[in-house]
Short mmCIF file of C-alpha atoms and ligand atoms in Angstrom, two decimals:
data_model
loop_
_atom_site.label_atom_id
_atom_site.label_comp_id
_atom_site.label_asym_id
_atom_site.label_seq_id
_atom_site.Cartn_x
_atom_site.Cartn_y
_atom_site.Cartn_z
CA MET H 1 12.93 -64.66 67.51
CA TYR H 2 12.08 -61.34 65.82
CA ALA H 3 10.47 -60.65 62.46
CA SER H 4 12.90 -59.08 60.00
CA PHE H 5 12.44 -57.03 56.81
CA LYS H 6 14.68 -59.22 54.63
CA SER H 7 14.19 -57.71 51.20
CA ILE H 8 12.33 -55.31 48.95
CA GLY H 9 11.26 -55.42 45.30
CA ALA H 10 8.94 -53.46 43.03
CA TYR H 11 7.52 -53.36 39.56
CA VAL H 12 6.64 -50.14 37.79
CA PRO H 13 4.74 -50.38 34.48
CA PRO H 14 6.59 -48.51 31.71
CA GLN H 15 3.68 -46.49 30.31
CA ARG H 16 3.39 -42.96 31.69
CA LEU H 17 0.28 -40.79 32.10
CA THR H 18 1.47 -37.20 32.48
CA ASN H 19 -0.40 -34.15 33.72
CA LYS H 20 -0.30 -32.85 30.14
CA ASP H 21 -2.08 -36.05 29.00
CA LEU H 22 -4.75 -35.45 31.67
CA GLU H 23 -5.22 -31.86 30.43
CA LYS H 24 -6.58 -33.42 27.23
CA MET H 25 -9.00 -35.66 29.15
CA VAL H 26 -10.53 -33.43 31.87
CA ASP H 27 -10.72 -29.75 32.76
CA THR H 28 -7.45 -29.48 34.69
CA SER H 29 -3.92 -28.15 34.32
CA ASP H 30 -0.40 -29.35 34.93
CA GLU H 31 0.09 -26.33 37.20
CA TRP H 32 -3.00 -27.11 39.36
CA ILE H 33 -2.08 -30.77 39.76
CA LYS H 34 1.54 -30.01 40.68
CA GLN H 35 0.57 -27.27 43.10
CA ARG H 36 -2.26 -29.18 44.85
CA THR H 37 -0.73 -32.68 44.87
CA GLY H 38 2.94 -32.61 43.80
CA ILE H 39 2.18 -35.26 41.15
CA GLU H 40 3.81 -34.90 37.72
CA GLU H 41 3.02 -38.28 36.20
CA ARG H 42 1.84 -41.76 37.11
CA ARG H 43 2.37 -45.21 35.57
CA ILE H 44 -0.36 -47.15 33.81
CA ALA H 45 -0.47 -50.93 33.44
CA SER H 46 -1.15 -52.28 29.96
CA LYS H 47 -4.52 -53.79 28.96
CA GLU H 48 -2.99 -57.27 29.16
CA GLN H 49 -1.60 -56.81 32.68
CA SER H 50 -3.70 -57.44 35.75
CA THR H 51 -2.81 -56.72 39.38
CA SER H 52 -1.34 -60.22 39.85
CA ASP H 53 1.06 -59.63 36.93
CA LEU H 54 2.40 -56.49 38.60
CA ALA H 55 2.54 -58.29 41.96
CA TYR H 56 4.36 -61.27 40.43
CA GLU H 57 7.10 -59.06 38.96
CA ALA H 58 7.64 -57.30 42.30
CA ALA H 59 7.54 -60.58 44.23
CA LYS H 60 10.18 -62.20 42.00
CA VAL H 61 12.62 -59.38 42.79
CA ALA H 62 11.88 -59.45 46.54
CA ILE H 63 12.35 -63.22 46.78
CA GLU H 64 15.57 -63.14 44.76
CA ARG H 65 17.00 -60.36 46.96
CA SER H 66 16.06 -62.30 50.11
CA GLY H 67 18.33 -65.13 49.00
CA LEU H 68 15.52 -67.63 49.50
CA ALA H 69 14.16 -70.17 47.04
CA ASN H 70 10.48 -69.73 46.08
CA GLU H 71 9.54 -72.89 47.95
CA GLU H 72 10.89 -71.47 51.22
CA ILE H 73 8.06 -68.90 51.23
CA ASP H 74 5.36 -70.31 53.52
CA ALA H 75 2.77 -67.52 53.38
CA ILE H 76 1.73 -64.89 50.84
CA VAL H 77 -0.30 -61.89 51.93
CA CYS H 78 -1.39 -59.56 49.15
CA ALA H 79 -2.78 -56.13 50.03
CA THR H 80 -4.93 -54.76 47.23
CA ILE H 81 -8.17 -52.95 46.49
CA SER H 82 -7.96 -53.84 42.80
CA PRO H 83 -7.83 -57.66 42.84
CA ASP H 84 -7.76 -59.64 39.59
CA TYR H 85 -11.18 -61.07 40.35
CA PHE H 86 -14.12 -59.56 42.16
CA CYS H 87 -14.92 -62.29 44.74
CA MET H 88 -12.45 -65.11 44.19
CA PRO H 89 -9.84 -66.40 43.75
CA SER H 90 -7.63 -64.07 45.74
CA THR H 91 -4.82 -62.28 43.93
CA ALA H 92 -2.39 -63.92 46.40
CA CYS H 93 -3.44 -67.37 45.12
CA VAL H 94 -2.91 -66.28 41.50
CA VAL H 95 0.53 -64.89 42.40
CA ALA H 96 1.43 -68.12 44.24
CA ASP H 97 0.58 -70.06 41.10
CA LYS H 98 2.64 -67.71 38.90
CA LEU H 99 5.59 -68.15 41.28
CA GLY H 100 5.17 -71.92 41.16
CA ILE H 101 4.54 -72.10 44.92
CA SER H 102 1.86 -74.59 45.89
CA HIS H 103 0.50 -75.62 49.29
CA VAL H 104 1.12 -72.21 50.80
CA THR H 105 -1.10 -70.02 52.97
CA ALA H 106 -2.22 -67.30 50.54
CA PHE H 107 -4.83 -64.60 50.98
CA ASP H 108 -5.63 -60.96 50.18
CA ILE H 109 -6.34 -58.18 52.59
CA SER H 110 -8.36 -55.05 51.95
CA ALA H 111 -7.20 -51.98 53.86
CA ALA H 112 -6.84 -49.57 50.91
CA CYS H 113 -3.65 -47.48 51.06
CA SER H 114 -2.83 -48.89 54.51
CA GLY H 115 -2.75 -52.45 53.14
CA PHE H 116 1.02 -52.92 53.08
CA VAL H 117 1.45 -51.87 56.73
CA TYR H 118 -1.49 -54.13 57.69
CA ALA H 119 0.24 -56.98 55.79
CA LEU H 120 3.48 -56.24 57.64
CA ASN H 121 1.60 -56.49 60.93
CA ILE H 122 0.17 -59.90 59.95
CA ALA H 123 3.60 -61.13 58.79
CA LYS H 124 5.25 -59.99 62.03
CA ALA H 125 2.63 -61.86 64.06
CA PHE H 126 2.97 -65.01 61.89
CA VAL H 127 6.76 -65.03 62.18
CA GLU H 128 7.09 -64.10 65.85
CA SER H 129 4.48 -66.66 66.90
CA GLY H 130 6.41 -69.34 64.99
CA ILE H 131 3.44 -70.15 62.74
CA LYS H 132 5.38 -69.12 59.58
CA LYS H 133 9.05 -68.58 58.75
CA ASN H 134 9.14 -66.51 55.56
CA VAL H 135 6.16 -64.41 54.62
CA LEU H 136 5.95 -62.67 51.24
CA ILE H 137 3.96 -59.46 51.64
CA ILE H 138 2.78 -57.60 48.57
CA GLY H 139 1.08 -54.28 47.90
CA ALA H 140 -0.19 -54.31 44.32
CA GLU H 141 -2.68 -52.20 42.45
CA LYS H 142 -4.01 -51.80 38.96
CA LEU H 143 -6.24 -48.94 40.03
CA THR H 144 -6.82 -47.41 36.61
CA PRO H 145 -9.91 -49.59 35.78
CA PHE H 146 -11.56 -48.18 38.93
CA VAL H 147 -10.70 -44.55 38.23
CA ASP H 148 -13.33 -42.32 36.64
CA TYR H 149 -11.47 -40.45 33.90
CA GLU H 150 -14.39 -38.01 33.65
CA GLU H 151 -13.96 -36.89 37.28
CA ARG H 152 -11.07 -34.45 37.63
CA THR H 153 -10.63 -34.55 41.42
CA THR H 154 -9.82 -38.27 41.58
CA CYS H 155 -8.44 -39.18 38.15
CA ILE H 156 -5.37 -36.98 38.58
CA LEU H 157 -4.28 -38.85 41.72
CA PHE H 158 -4.00 -42.56 41.00
CA GLY H 159 -1.53 -44.83 39.23
CA ASP H 160 -0.60 -48.52 38.94
CA GLY H 161 2.34 -50.48 40.37
CA ALA H 162 3.43 -53.09 42.88
CA GLY H 163 5.92 -53.63 45.67
CA ALA H 164 6.82 -56.69 47.72
CA ALA H 165 8.95 -57.67 50.69
CA VAL H 166 10.01 -60.88 52.40
CA ILE H 167 9.56 -60.90 56.17
CA GLY H 168 11.73 -63.58 57.75
CA THR H 169 13.31 -64.23 61.13
CA THR H 170 16.30 -62.92 63.05
CA ASP H 171 17.63 -63.17 66.58
CA LYS H 172 19.14 -59.67 66.35
CA LYS H 173 17.13 -56.68 67.57
CA GLU H 174 19.07 -54.42 65.15
CA GLU H 175 17.64 -56.41 62.19
CA SER H 176 14.07 -56.56 63.46
CA VAL H 177 10.68 -55.11 62.66
CA ILE H 178 10.49 -53.24 65.97
CA ASP H 179 6.82 -52.29 66.03
CA VAL H 180 3.73 -52.05 63.83
CA HIS H 181 0.53 -50.24 64.68
CA THR H 182 -2.67 -50.43 62.63
CA SER H 183 -6.10 -48.91 63.20
CA SER H 184 -9.33 -47.74 61.55
CA ASP H 185 -12.47 -45.66 61.94
CA GLY H 186 -15.40 -47.00 59.92
CA SER H 187 -17.53 -43.95 60.68
CA PHE H 188 -15.59 -42.28 57.84
CA GLN H 189 -16.42 -45.11 55.40
CA ASP H 190 -17.91 -42.75 52.80
CA PHE H 191 -14.76 -40.57 52.53
CA LEU H 192 -13.19 -43.04 50.08
CA ILE H 193 -15.67 -45.46 48.60
CA THR H 194 -16.52 -47.49 45.52
CA PRO H 195 -20.31 -47.54 45.98
CA GLY H 196 -21.25 -50.00 43.24
CA CYS H 197 -20.72 -53.66 42.39
CA GLY H 198 -20.51 -54.93 45.99
CA SER H 199 -23.23 -56.83 47.85
CA LYS H 200 -24.89 -53.54 48.86
CA ASN H 201 -25.28 -52.30 45.29
CA PRO H 202 -24.74 -55.33 43.03
CA CYS H 203 -23.54 -54.71 39.50
CA SER H 204 -26.36 -53.60 37.24
CA GLN H 205 -26.82 -51.37 34.23
CA ASN H 206 -28.03 -48.65 36.59
CA VAL H 207 -24.87 -48.91 38.74
CA ILE H 208 -22.74 -48.60 35.60
CA ASP H 209 -24.81 -45.73 34.16
CA GLU H 210 -24.45 -43.82 37.42
CA ARG H 211 -20.69 -44.53 37.44
CA LEU H 212 -20.95 -46.10 40.91
CA HIS H 213 -18.34 -48.73 40.03
CA PHE H 214 -15.64 -46.04 40.17
CA MET H 215 -13.80 -44.79 43.27
CA LYS H 216 -15.29 -41.67 44.91
CA MET H 217 -13.49 -39.46 47.36
CA LYS H 218 -14.29 -36.58 49.70
CA GLY H 219 -10.84 -35.17 49.01
CA ASN H 220 -10.85 -32.09 51.17
CA GLU H 221 -12.31 -33.82 54.25
CA THR H 222 -9.94 -36.78 53.80
CA PHE H 223 -6.99 -34.40 53.56
CA LYS H 224 -7.68 -32.85 56.97
CA VAL H 225 -8.24 -36.17 58.76
CA ALA H 226 -5.12 -37.58 57.07
CA VAL H 227 -2.78 -34.84 58.32
CA ASN H 228 -4.08 -35.00 61.92
CA THR H 229 -4.26 -38.80 62.13
CA LEU H 230 -0.84 -39.41 60.57
CA THR H 231 0.85 -36.89 62.83
CA LYS H 232 -0.76 -38.38 65.95
CA ASP H 233 0.01 -41.93 64.85
CA VAL H 234 3.71 -41.26 64.24
CA LYS H 235 4.05 -39.40 67.56
CA ASN H 236 2.46 -42.37 69.35
CA ILE H 237 4.66 -45.05 67.81
CA LEU H 238 7.82 -43.00 68.42
CA GLU H 239 6.86 -42.33 72.05
CA LYS H 240 5.88 -45.95 72.65
CA ASN H 241 9.35 -47.03 71.53
CA SER H 242 11.15 -44.19 73.38
CA MET H 243 12.38 -42.68 70.10
CA THR H 244 12.33 -39.29 68.39
CA SER H 245 12.52 -38.33 64.71
CA GLU H 246 16.31 -38.08 65.18
CA ASP H 247 16.55 -41.85 65.69
CA ILE H 248 14.92 -42.52 62.30
CA ASP H 249 17.02 -42.72 59.11
CA PHE H 250 14.10 -42.50 56.66
CA PHE H 251 10.47 -41.45 57.07
CA ILE H 252 8.58 -43.34 54.33
CA PRO H 253 4.97 -42.13 54.21
CA HIS H 254 2.15 -43.22 51.93
CA GLN H 255 2.50 -41.21 48.72
CA ALA H 256 -0.97 -39.66 48.41
CA ASN H 257 -0.24 -35.96 48.16
CA PHE H 258 2.96 -33.93 48.60
CA ARG H 259 1.12 -31.40 50.75
CA ILE H 260 0.03 -34.10 53.23
CA ILE H 261 3.57 -35.52 53.43
CA ASP H 262 5.08 -32.05 53.78
CA ALA H 263 2.65 -31.01 56.53
CA VAL H 264 3.18 -34.23 58.53
CA GLY H 265 6.96 -34.17 58.01
CA LYS H 266 7.15 -30.57 59.30
CA LYS H 267 4.88 -31.21 62.31
CA LEU H 268 7.15 -34.12 63.26
CA SER H 269 10.41 -32.18 62.62
CA PHE H 270 11.77 -34.54 59.98
CA PRO H 271 14.46 -32.80 57.87
CA THR H 272 13.60 -33.01 54.15
CA GLU H 273 16.53 -35.34 53.37
CA LYS H 274 14.96 -37.98 55.66
CA VAL H 275 11.54 -37.85 53.97
CA VAL H 276 11.12 -40.32 51.11
CA LEU H 277 9.18 -38.82 48.18
CA THR H 278 8.07 -40.61 45.03
CA VAL H 279 4.62 -39.07 44.60
CA ALA H 280 5.78 -36.86 41.69
CA LYS H 281 6.73 -39.94 39.62
CA TYR H 282 4.04 -42.45 40.53
CA GLY H 283 1.07 -40.60 42.06
CA ASN H 284 -1.00 -42.53 44.58
CA THR H 285 -0.65 -46.30 44.05
CA SER H 286 -2.58 -47.18 47.24
CA ALA H 287 -1.24 -50.38 48.87
CA ALA H 288 1.76 -50.41 46.49
CA SER H 289 2.89 -46.91 47.39
CA ILE H 290 5.05 -47.66 50.46
CA PRO H 291 6.92 -50.72 49.12
CA MET H 292 7.47 -48.91 45.80
CA ALA H 293 8.92 -45.96 47.73
CA ILE H 294 11.17 -48.23 49.83
CA ASN H 295 12.38 -49.92 46.63
CA ASP H 296 13.05 -46.57 44.95
CA TRP H 297 15.21 -45.43 47.86
CA TYR H 298 17.03 -48.76 47.93
CA GLU H 299 17.70 -48.80 44.18
CA SER H 300 18.91 -45.20 44.21
CA GLY H 301 21.50 -46.21 46.83
CA LYS H 302 20.10 -44.09 49.65
CA LEU H 303 18.52 -46.84 51.78
CA LYS H 304 21.12 -49.25 53.15
CA SER H 305 21.03 -52.40 55.25
CA GLY H 306 20.73 -51.43 58.92
CA ASP H 307 18.82 -48.18 58.27
CA LEU H 308 15.84 -47.55 60.50
CA MET H 309 12.63 -46.90 58.53
CA LEU H 310 9.47 -45.27 59.83
CA LEU H 311 6.50 -46.22 57.64
CA ASP H 312 3.26 -44.30 57.91
CA THR H 313 0.04 -44.67 55.95
CA PHE H 314 -3.57 -43.65 55.64
CA GLY H 315 -6.42 -44.72 53.36
CA GLY H 316 -9.98 -45.77 52.68
CA GLY H 317 -11.92 -47.32 55.52
CA LEU H 318 -10.67 -45.05 56.98
CA THR H 319 -7.59 -47.05 57.93
CA TRP H 320 -4.14 -46.02 59.04
CA GLY H 321 -0.94 -47.52 60.35
CA SER H 322 2.72 -47.03 61.10
CA SER H 323 5.79 -49.14 61.64
CA ILE H 324 9.35 -48.79 62.90
CA SER H 325 11.60 -51.35 61.27
CA TYR H 326 15.22 -51.94 60.35
CA PHE H 327 15.89 -52.56 56.67
CA ALA H 328 17.72 -55.89 56.86
CA GLN H 329 18.39 -56.81 53.23
CA LYS H 330 21.94 -58.20 52.96
N1 ACO L 401 -7.99 -29.48 38.27
C1 ACO L 401 -8.40 -28.22 38.48
N2 ACO L 401 -9.24 -27.88 39.47
C2 ACO L 401 -9.68 -28.86 40.27
C3 ACO L 401 -9.29 -30.20 40.10
C4 ACO L 401 -8.41 -30.49 39.05
N3 ACO L 401 -7.96 -31.74 38.81
N4 ACO L 401 -9.87 -30.94 41.06
C5 ACO L 401 -10.61 -30.12 41.80
N5 ACO L 401 -10.51 -28.85 41.32
C6 ACO L 401 -11.15 -27.63 41.83
C7 ACO L 401 -12.43 -27.91 42.59
O1 ACO L 401 -13.51 -28.02 41.71
C8 ACO L 401 -12.52 -26.71 43.48
O2 ACO L 401 -13.04 -25.62 42.72
P1 ACO L 401 -14.04 -24.55 43.41
O3 ACO L 401 -13.24 -23.91 44.49
O4 ACO L 401 -14.39 -23.65 42.26
O5 ACO L 401 -15.18 -25.36 43.93
C9 ACO L 401 -11.06 -26.39 43.81
O6 ACO L 401 -10.28 -27.03 42.79
C10 ACO L 401 -10.62 -26.89 45.17
O7 ACO L 401 -11.07 -28.25 45.32
P2 ACO L 401 -10.68 -29.10 46.56
O8 ACO L 401 -11.32 -30.45 46.46
O9 ACO L 401 -10.94 -28.30 47.79
O10 ACO L 401 -9.11 -29.25 46.32
P3 ACO L 401 -8.00 -29.69 47.33
O11 ACO L 401 -7.03 -28.63 47.51
O12 ACO L 401 -8.58 -30.34 48.56
O13 ACO L 401 -7.25 -30.84 46.50
C11 ACO L 401 -7.17 -33.26 46.48
C12 ACO L 401 -7.96 -31.99 46.10
C13 ACO L 401 -5.89 -33.21 45.70
C14 ACO L 401 -7.99 -34.46 46.10
C15 ACO L 401 -6.86 -33.24 47.99
O14 ACO L 401 -8.04 -32.97 48.70
C16 ACO L 401 -6.29 -34.56 48.52
O15 ACO L 401 -5.18 -34.93 48.20
N6 ACO L 401 -7.02 -35.23 49.41
C17 ACO L 401 -6.52 -36.40 50.16
C18 ACO L 401 -6.43 -37.66 49.33
C19 ACO L 401 -5.95 -38.79 50.21
O16 ACO L 401 -5.11 -38.62 51.06
N7 ACO L 401 -6.49 -39.95 50.07
C20 ACO L 401 -6.14 -41.02 50.99
C21 ACO L 401 -5.56 -42.18 50.39
S1 ACO L 401 -6.37 -42.71 48.92
C22 ACO L 401 -6.90 -44.34 49.19
O17 ACO L 401 -7.01 -44.84 50.27
C23 ACO L 401 -7.27 -45.14 47.99
#
């Protein structure tokens, strides 16, 4: 029995934050942001919405498209770095409750932008070992409360949103999740970090005053490691599965920066029509970025059942991962 990518769904909050809006908030320009990142706008969740609300909306769509009833889901894995609550309960438990699913394995994972591919890896292992049958995997982020809107290098990058998928079973190789690879290097832990409000620097007035509860990034250093690591990672997974870029229908990378995607796509000889791009519309939505991109391509009619997807991601930790999988939504 193989794991199979049965469905996709996403939720995109309606409110937009454009580059022109950011020009009024920090010393930046629409031209700089577009040129250095490819981002034109990002979506912002409302004050009333938390990450689980975004996740719930995406999950509803994914479950409906899978043709399953809610109670047939036997595990929920939510990848997020912006959970509803700081320590507990997990966002996955809150989503399970909103979906009306009780007595289900539900937990969050923290792998920053790589979270969705990590969740896919867990779901594949659950399903192929026979432990679970239908795993709902979610990448959901309300990042805006953790973004410092006084810091121009990071605040231009991030947005909110959620994506979800149901990973079920199949006996057909041409409907399977062929391979998933995940990895990390903790020696780069300070490249993307929220220094305050964890056990190392518990929340205090001083932590708040020093703005340590916001995400910090060594952008330039991260950029270089990202391009090299992503290129190597994709080459490895293709070689391991005796494939080349020609075998892939769509290359769906994490949407962090157009220049990173462009550099990796060119190094790997992917023609532009095979490279999925949503960064201009949504910015970097961390763990939600890949499922939101898959959903965008599906809803625009480009991604069809039977297409072979190559997912590739990179984020805080540092973490990274890739996957070769058929899109098997009926
Ligand atoms: N507007 C105008 N100027 C700016 C802005 C801005 N918003 N931000 C920075 N600058 C300036 C800098 O101050 C600097 O000026 P200086 O030369 O006078 O010192 C200049 O622009 C260049 O700054 P860099 O930081 O070198 O800019 P860079 O070209 O590297 O772009 C960016 C910055 C967009 C952050 C890029 O480095 C990047 O995308 N990095 C990778 C991010 C990433 O992949 N993250 C991983 C996933 S995220 C996650 O896991 C949550």
